[in-house]
XYZ file of N, CA and C in Angstrom:
654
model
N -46.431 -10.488 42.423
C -45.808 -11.567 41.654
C -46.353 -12.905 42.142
N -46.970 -13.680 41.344
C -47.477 -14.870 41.746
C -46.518 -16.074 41.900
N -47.009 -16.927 43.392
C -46.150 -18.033 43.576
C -45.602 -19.202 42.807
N -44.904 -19.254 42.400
C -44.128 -20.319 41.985
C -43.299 -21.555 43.014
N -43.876 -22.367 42.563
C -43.365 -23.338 44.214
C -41.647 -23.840 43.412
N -40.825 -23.807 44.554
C -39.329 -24.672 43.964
C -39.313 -25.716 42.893
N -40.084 -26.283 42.935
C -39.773 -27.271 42.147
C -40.052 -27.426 41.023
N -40.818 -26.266 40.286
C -41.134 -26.137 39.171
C -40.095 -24.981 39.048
N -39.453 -24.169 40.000
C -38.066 -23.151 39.363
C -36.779 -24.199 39.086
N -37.012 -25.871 39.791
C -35.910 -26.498 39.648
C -35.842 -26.530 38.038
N -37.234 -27.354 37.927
C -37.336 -27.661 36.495
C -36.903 -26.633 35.277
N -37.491 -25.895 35.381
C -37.294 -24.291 34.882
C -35.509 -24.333 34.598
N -35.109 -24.626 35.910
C -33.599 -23.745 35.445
C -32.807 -25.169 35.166
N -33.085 -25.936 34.965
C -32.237 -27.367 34.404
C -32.970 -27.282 33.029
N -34.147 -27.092 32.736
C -34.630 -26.580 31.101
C -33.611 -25.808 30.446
N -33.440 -24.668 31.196
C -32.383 -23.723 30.830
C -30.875 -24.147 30.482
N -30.895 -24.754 31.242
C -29.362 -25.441 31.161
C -29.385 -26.240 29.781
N -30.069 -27.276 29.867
C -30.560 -28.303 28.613
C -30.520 -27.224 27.440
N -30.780 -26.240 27.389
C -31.412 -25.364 26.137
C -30.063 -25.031 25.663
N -29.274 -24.479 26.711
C -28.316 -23.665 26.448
C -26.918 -24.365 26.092
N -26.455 -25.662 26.850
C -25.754 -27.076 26.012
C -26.115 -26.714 24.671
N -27.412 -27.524 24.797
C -27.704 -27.541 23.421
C -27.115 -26.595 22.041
N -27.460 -25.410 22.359
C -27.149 -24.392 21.521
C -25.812 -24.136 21.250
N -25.342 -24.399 22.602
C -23.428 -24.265 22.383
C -22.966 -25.847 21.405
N -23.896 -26.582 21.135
C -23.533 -27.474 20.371
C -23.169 -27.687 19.235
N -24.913 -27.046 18.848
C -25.161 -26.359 17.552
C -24.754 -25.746 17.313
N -23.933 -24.674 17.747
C -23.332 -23.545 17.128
C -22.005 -23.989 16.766
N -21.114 -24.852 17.598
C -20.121 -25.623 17.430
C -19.943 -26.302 15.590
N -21.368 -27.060 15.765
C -21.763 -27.904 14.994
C -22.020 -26.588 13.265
N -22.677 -26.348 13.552
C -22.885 -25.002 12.257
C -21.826 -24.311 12.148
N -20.538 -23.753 12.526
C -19.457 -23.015 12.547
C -18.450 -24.159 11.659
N -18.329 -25.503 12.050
C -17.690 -26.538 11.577
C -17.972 -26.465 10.178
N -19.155 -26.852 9.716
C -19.994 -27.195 8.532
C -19.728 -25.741 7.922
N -20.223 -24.512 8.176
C -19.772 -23.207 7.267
C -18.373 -23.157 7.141
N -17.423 -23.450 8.138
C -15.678 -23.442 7.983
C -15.748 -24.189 6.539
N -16.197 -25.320 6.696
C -15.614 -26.248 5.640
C -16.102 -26.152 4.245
N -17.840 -25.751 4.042
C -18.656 -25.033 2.888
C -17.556 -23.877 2.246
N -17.340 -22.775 3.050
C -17.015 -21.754 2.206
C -15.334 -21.965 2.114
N -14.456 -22.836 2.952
C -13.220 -23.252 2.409
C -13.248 -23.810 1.334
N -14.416 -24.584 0.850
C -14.548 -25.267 -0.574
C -15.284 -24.170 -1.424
N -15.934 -23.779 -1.485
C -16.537 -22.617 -1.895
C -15.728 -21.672 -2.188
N -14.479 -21.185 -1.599
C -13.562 -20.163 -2.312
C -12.345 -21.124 -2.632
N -11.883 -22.308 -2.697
C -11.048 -23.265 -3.363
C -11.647 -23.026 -4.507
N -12.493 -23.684 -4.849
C -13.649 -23.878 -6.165
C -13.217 -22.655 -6.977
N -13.084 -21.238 -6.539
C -14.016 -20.445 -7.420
C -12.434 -19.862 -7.452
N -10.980 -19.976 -6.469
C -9.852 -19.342 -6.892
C -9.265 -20.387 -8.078
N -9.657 -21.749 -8.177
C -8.918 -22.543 -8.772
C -9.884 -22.516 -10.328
N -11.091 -21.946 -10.559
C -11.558 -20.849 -11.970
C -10.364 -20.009 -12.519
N -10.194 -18.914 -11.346
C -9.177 -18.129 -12.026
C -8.096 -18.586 -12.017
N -7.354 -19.751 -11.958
C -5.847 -20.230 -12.038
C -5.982 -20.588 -13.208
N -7.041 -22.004 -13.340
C -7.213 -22.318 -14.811
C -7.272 -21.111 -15.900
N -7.867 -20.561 -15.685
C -8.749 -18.766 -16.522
C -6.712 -18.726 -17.242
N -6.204 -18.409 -16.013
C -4.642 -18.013 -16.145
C -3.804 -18.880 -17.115
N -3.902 -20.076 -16.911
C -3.248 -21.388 -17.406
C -3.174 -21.599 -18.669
N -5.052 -21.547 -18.807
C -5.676 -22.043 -20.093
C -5.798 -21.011 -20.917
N -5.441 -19.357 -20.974
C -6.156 -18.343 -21.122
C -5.163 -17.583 -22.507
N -5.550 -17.363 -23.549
C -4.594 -16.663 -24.227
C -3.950 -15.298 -23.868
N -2.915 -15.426 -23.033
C -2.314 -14.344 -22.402
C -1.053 -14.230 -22.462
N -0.331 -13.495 -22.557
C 1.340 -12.867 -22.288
C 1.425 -12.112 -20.902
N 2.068 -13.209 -19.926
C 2.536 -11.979 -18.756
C 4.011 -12.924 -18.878
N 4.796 -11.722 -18.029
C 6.390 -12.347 -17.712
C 6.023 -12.653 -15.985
N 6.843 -13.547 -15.969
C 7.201 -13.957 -14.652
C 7.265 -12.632 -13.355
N 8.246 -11.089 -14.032
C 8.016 -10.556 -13.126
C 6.871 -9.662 -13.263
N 6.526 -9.619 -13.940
C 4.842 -9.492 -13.473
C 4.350 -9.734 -13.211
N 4.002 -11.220 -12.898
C 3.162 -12.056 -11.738
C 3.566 -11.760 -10.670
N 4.789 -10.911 -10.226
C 5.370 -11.027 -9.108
C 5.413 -9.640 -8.435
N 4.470 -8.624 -9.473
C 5.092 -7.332 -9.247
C 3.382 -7.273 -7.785
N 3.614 -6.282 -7.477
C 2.797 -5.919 -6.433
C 1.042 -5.396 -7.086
N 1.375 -4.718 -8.211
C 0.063 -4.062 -8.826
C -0.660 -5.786 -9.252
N 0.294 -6.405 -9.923
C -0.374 -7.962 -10.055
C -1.672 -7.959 -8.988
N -0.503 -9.109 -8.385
C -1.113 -9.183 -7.176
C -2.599 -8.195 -6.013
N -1.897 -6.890 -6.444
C -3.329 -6.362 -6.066
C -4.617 -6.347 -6.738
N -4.301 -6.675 -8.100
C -5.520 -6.733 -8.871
C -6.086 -8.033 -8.957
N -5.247 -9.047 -8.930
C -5.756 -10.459 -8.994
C -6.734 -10.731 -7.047
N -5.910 -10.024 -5.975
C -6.933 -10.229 -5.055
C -8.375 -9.669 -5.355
N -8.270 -8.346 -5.738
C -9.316 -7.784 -5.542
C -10.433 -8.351 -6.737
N -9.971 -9.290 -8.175
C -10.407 -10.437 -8.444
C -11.132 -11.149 -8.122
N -10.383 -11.737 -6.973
C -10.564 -12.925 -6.342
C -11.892 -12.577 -5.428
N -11.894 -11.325 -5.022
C -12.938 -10.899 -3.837
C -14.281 -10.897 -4.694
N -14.014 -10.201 -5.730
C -15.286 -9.867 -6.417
C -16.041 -11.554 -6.867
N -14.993 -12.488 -7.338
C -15.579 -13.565 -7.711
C -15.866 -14.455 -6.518
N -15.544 -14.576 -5.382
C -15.953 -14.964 -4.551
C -17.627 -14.540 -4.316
N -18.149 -13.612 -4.528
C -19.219 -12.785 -4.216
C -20.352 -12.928 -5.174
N -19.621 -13.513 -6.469
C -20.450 -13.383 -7.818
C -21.751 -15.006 -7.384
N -22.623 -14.381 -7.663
C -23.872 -15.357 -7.733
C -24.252 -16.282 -8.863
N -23.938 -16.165 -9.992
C -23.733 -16.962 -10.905
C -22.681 -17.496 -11.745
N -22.785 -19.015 -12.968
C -21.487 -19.088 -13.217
C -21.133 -18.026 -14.226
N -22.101 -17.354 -14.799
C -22.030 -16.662 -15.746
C -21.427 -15.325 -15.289
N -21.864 -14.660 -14.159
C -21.090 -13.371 -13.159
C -19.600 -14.232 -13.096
N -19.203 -15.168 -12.820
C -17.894 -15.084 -12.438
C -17.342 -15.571 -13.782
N -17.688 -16.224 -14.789
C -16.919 -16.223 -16.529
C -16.724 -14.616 -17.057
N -17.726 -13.667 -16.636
C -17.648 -12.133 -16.785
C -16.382 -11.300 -16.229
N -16.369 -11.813 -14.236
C -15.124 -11.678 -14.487
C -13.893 -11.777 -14.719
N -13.794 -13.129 -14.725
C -12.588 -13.746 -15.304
C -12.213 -12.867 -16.480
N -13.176 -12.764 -17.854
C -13.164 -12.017 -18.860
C -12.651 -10.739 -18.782
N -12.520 -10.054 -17.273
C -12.380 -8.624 -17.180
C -11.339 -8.582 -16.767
N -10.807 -9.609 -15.683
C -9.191 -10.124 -15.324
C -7.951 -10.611 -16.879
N -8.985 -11.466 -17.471
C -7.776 -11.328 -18.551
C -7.757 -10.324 -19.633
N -8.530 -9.809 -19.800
C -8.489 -8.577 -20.521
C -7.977 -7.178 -19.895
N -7.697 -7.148 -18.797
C -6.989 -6.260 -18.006
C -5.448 -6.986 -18.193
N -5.028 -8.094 -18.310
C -3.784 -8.253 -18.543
C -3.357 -8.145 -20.165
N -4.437 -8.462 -20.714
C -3.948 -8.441 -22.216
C -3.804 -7.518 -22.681
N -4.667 -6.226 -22.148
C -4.714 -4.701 -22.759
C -3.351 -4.244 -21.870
N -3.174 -4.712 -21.161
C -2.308 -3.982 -20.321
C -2.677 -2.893 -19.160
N -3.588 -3.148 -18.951
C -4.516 -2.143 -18.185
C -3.977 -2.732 -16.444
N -3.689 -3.638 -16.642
C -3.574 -4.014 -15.061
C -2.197 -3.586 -14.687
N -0.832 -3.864 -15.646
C 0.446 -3.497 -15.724
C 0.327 -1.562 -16.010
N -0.293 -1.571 -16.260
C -0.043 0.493 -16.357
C -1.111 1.321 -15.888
N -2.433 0.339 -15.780
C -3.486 1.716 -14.710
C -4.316 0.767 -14.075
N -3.317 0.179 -12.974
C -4.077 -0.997 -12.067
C -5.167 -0.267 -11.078
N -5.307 1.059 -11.099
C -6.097 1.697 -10.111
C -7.091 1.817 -10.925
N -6.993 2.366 -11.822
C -8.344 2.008 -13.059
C -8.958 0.931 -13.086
N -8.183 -0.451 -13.048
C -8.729 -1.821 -12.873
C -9.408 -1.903 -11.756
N -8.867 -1.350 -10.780
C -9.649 -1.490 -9.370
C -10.888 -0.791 -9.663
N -11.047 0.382 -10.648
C -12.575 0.753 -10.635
C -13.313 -0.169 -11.507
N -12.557 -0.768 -12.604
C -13.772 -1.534 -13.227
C -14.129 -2.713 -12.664
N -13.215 -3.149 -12.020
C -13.362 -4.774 -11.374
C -14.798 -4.592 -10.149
N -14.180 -3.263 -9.681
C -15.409 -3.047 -8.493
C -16.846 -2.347 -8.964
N -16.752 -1.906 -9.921
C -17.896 -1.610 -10.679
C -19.058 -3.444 -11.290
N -17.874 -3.861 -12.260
C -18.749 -4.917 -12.594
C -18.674 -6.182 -11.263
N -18.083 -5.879 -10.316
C -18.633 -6.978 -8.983
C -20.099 -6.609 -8.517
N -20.297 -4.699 -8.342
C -21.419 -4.596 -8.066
C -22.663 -4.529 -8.823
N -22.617 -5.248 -10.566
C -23.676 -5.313 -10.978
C -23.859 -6.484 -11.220
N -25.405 -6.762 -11.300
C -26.023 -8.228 -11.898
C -25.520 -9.004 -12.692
N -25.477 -9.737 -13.228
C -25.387 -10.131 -14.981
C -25.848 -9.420 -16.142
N -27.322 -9.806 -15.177
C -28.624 -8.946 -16.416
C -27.841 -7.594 -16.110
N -27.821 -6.578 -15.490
C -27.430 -5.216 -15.555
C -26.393 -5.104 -16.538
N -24.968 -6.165 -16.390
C -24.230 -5.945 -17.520
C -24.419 -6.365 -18.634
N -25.551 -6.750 -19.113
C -25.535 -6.806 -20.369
C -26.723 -5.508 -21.057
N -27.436 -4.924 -19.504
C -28.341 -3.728 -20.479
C -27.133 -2.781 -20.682
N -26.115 -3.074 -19.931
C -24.758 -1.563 -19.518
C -24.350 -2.143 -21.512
N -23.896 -3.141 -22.132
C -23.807 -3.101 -22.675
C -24.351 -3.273 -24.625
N -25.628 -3.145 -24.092
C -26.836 -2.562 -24.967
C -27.004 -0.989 -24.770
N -26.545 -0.093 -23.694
C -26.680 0.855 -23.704
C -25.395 1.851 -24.378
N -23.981 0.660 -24.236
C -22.649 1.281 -25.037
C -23.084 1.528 -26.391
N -23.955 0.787 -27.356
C -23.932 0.739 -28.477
C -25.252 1.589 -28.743
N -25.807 1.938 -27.796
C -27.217 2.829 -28.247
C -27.335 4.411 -27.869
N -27.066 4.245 -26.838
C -26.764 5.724 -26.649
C -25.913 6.674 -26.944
N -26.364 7.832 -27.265
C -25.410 8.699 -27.504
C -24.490 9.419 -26.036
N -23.280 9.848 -26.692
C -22.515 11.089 -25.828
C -23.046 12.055 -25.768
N -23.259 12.170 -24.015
C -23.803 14.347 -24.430
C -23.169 15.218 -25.227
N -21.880 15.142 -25.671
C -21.281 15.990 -26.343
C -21.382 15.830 -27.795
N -22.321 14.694 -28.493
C -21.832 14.202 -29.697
C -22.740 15.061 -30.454
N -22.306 14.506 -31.885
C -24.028 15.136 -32.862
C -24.987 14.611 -33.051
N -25.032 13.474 -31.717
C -26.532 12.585 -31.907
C -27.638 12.994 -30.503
N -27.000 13.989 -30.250
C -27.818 14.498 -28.894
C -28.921 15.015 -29.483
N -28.991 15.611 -30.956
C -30.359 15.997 -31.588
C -31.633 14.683 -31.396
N -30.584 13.508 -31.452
C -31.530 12.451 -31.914
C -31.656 11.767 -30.849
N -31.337 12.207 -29.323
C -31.374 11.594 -27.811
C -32.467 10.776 -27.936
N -33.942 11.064 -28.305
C -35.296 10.624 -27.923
C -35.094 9.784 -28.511
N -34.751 9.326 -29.858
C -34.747 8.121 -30.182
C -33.787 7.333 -30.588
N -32.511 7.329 -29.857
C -31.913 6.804 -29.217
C -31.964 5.991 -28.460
N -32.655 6.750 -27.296
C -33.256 6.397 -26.195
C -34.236 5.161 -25.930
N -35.245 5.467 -26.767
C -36.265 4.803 -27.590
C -35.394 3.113 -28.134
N -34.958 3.302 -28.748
C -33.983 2.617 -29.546
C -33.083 1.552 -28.904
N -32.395 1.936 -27.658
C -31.651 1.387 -26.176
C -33.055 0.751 -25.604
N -34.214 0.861 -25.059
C -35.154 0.715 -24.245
C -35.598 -0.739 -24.786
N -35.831 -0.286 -26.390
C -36.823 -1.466 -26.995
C -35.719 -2.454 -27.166
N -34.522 -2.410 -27.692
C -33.248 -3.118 -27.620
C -33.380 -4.101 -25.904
N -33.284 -3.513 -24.995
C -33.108 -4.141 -23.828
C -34.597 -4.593 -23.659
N -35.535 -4.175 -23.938
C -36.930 -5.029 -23.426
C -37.067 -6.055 -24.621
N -36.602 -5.949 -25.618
C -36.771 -6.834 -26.530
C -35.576 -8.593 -26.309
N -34.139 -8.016 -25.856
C -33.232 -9.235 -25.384
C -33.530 -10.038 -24.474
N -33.987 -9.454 -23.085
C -34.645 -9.655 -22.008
C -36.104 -9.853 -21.771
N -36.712 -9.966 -22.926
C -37.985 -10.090 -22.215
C -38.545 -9.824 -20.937
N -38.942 -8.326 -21.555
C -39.205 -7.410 -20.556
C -40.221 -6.619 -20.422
N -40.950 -5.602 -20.091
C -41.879 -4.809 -20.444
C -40.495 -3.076 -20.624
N -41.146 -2.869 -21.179
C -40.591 -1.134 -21.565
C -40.286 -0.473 -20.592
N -41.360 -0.348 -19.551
C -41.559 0.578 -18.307
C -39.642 -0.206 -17.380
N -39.862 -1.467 -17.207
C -38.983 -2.061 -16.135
C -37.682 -1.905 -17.356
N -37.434 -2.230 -18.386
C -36.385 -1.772 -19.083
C -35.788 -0.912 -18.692
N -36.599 0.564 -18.649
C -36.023 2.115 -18.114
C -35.808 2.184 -17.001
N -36.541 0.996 -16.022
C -35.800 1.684 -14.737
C -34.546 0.718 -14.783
N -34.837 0.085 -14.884
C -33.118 -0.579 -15.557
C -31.876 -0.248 -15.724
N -32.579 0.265 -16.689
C -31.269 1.490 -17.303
C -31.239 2.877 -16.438
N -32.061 3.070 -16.151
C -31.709 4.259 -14.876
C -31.032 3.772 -13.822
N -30.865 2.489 -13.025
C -30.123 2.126 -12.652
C -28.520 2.210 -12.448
N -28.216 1.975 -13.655
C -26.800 2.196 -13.932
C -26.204 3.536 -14.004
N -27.117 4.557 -13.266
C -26.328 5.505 -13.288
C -25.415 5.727 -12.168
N -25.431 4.674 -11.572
C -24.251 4.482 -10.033
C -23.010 3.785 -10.298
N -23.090 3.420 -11.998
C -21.624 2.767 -12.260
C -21.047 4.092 -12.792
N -21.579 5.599 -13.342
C -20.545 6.387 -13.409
C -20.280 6.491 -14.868
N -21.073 5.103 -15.910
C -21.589 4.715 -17.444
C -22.230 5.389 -17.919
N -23.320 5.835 -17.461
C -24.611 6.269 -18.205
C -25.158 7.417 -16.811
N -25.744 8.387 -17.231
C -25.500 9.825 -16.658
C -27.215 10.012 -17.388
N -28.144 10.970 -16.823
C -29.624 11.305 -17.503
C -28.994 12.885 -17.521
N -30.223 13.283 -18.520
C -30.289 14.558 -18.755
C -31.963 15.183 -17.731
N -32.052 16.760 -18.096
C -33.276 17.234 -17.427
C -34.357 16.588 -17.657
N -35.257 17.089 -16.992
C -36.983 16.221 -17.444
C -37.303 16.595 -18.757
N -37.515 15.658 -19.530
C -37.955 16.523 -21.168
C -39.063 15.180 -21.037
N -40.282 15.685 -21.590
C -41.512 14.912 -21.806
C -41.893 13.485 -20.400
N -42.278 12.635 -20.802
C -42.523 11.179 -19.280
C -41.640 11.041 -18.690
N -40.639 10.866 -19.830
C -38.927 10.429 -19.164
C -37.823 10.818 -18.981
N -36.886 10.896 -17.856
C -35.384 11.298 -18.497
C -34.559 10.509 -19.737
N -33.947 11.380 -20.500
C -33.377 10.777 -21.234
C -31.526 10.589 -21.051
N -31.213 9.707 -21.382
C -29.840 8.971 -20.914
C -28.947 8.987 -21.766
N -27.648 9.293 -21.498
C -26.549 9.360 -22.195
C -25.339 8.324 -21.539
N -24.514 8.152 -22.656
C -23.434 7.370 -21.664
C -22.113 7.962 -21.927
N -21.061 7.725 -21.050
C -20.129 8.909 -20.361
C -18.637 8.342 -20.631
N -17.579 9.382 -20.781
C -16.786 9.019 -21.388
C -16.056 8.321 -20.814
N -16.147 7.862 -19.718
C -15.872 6.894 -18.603
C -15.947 5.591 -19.177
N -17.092 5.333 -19.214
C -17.653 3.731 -19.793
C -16.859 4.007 -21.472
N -16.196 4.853 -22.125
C -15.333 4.628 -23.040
C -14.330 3.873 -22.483
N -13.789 4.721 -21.722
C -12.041 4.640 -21.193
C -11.999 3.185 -20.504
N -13.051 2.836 -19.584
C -13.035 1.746 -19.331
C -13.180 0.406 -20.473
N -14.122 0.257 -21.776
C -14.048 -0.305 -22.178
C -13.591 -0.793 -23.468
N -12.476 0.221 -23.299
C -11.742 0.510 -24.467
C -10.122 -0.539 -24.140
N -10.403 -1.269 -23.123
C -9.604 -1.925 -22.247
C -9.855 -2.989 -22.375
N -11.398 -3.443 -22.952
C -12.291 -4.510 -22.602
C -12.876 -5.295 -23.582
N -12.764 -6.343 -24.018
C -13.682 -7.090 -25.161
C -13.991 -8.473 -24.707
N -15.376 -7.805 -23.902
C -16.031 -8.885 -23.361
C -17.368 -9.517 -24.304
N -17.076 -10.706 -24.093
C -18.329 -11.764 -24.707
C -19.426 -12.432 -24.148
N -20.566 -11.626 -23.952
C -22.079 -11.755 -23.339
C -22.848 -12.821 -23.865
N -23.386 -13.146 -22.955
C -24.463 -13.986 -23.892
C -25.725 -13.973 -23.140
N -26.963 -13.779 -23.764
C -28.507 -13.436 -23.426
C -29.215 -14.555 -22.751
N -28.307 -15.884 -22.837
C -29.509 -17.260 -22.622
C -29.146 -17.173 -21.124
N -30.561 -17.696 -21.010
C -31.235 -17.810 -20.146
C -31.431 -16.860 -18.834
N -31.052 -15.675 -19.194
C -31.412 -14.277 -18.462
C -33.025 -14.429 -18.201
């Protein structure tokens, strides 16, 4: 081990010291500034859904704001919109919060709500709107349009590469995508591609639901 004379280990360990102040400063200093960012940052985005509530064409009674299923659905709300990356993700779910009160879906199958709320927290924007280019294009495996799957299929693909300006290829994986919301389900290998159906799930759920999309600026 080569010599090091004292006085350059003095220097050395008062560097250290200096470094390490420092950092306990900054960290002080950055902990302050994020406290106060995301206290405004979830003010901001709970006082969306109050207005949403206020301003919103809805019927609840008093003890329903008060009942417990409320309340569990409006947090778990609140979590998802906290999380949402655009203003357009969190007008989506607002849309899914009051339409869960208007259908009544939150007052009689609030555990159901908990799957759709946590379903559309974990998709894009863009994803929910191919999820709902794919409600209106695809067939049910069980239906009498399973003869006509391929172009269907076909039909959903050019639909979503055509809204989105897209290429075809990234369309499909797209839509293959969404087979983790439990919506849309593929069948065996038949010819390049699997072909996709959507599931009676994404009925039940959006049979609850009349949400209003819009394509700009995707």
């Amino acid at each position: 081990m080569p010599y090091v004379p004292a006085p350059v280990i003095e220097k050395l360990c008062a560097s250290e010291v200096v470094l390490i102040e420092t950092s306990l400063v900054g960290k002080a200093a950055l902990t302050k500034t994020f406290d106060l960012a995301v206290s405004s940052y979830r003010k901001k985005r709970f006082e969306r859904i109050i207005t949403a509530l206020t301003e919103g064409d809805i019927s609840i009674s008093q003890a329903e704001l008060e009942s417990d299923s409320f309340i569990s659905c409006f947090l778990k709300t609140n979590e998802a919109i906290d999380k949402a990356t655009s203003n357009e993700k969190i007008d989506l779910l607002i849309q899914v919060f009051l339409c869960g009160i208007n259908s009544n879906l939150i007052s009689k199958l609030p555990d159901l709500y908990h799957e759709a709320i946590t379903i559309f927290s974990e998709l894009s924007y863009r994803e929910v709107l191919i999820l709902d280019i794919a409600k209106n294009y695809l067939p049910f495996s069980s239906s009498n349009e399973v003869e006509r799957v391929g172009e269907k299929n076909k039909e959903a693909i050019d639909k979503i590469a055509s809204m989105l300006c897209i290429q075809e290829d990234l369309a499909y994986v797209l839509l293959s995508r969404l087979q983790r919301t439990g919506f849309v389900i593929d069948s065996a290998m038949l010819g390049n591609h699997r072909y996709f159906y959507k599931t009676a799930f994404l009925n039940e759920i959006y049979s609850y639901l009349n949400l209003q999309l819009s394509f700009r600026g995707v």
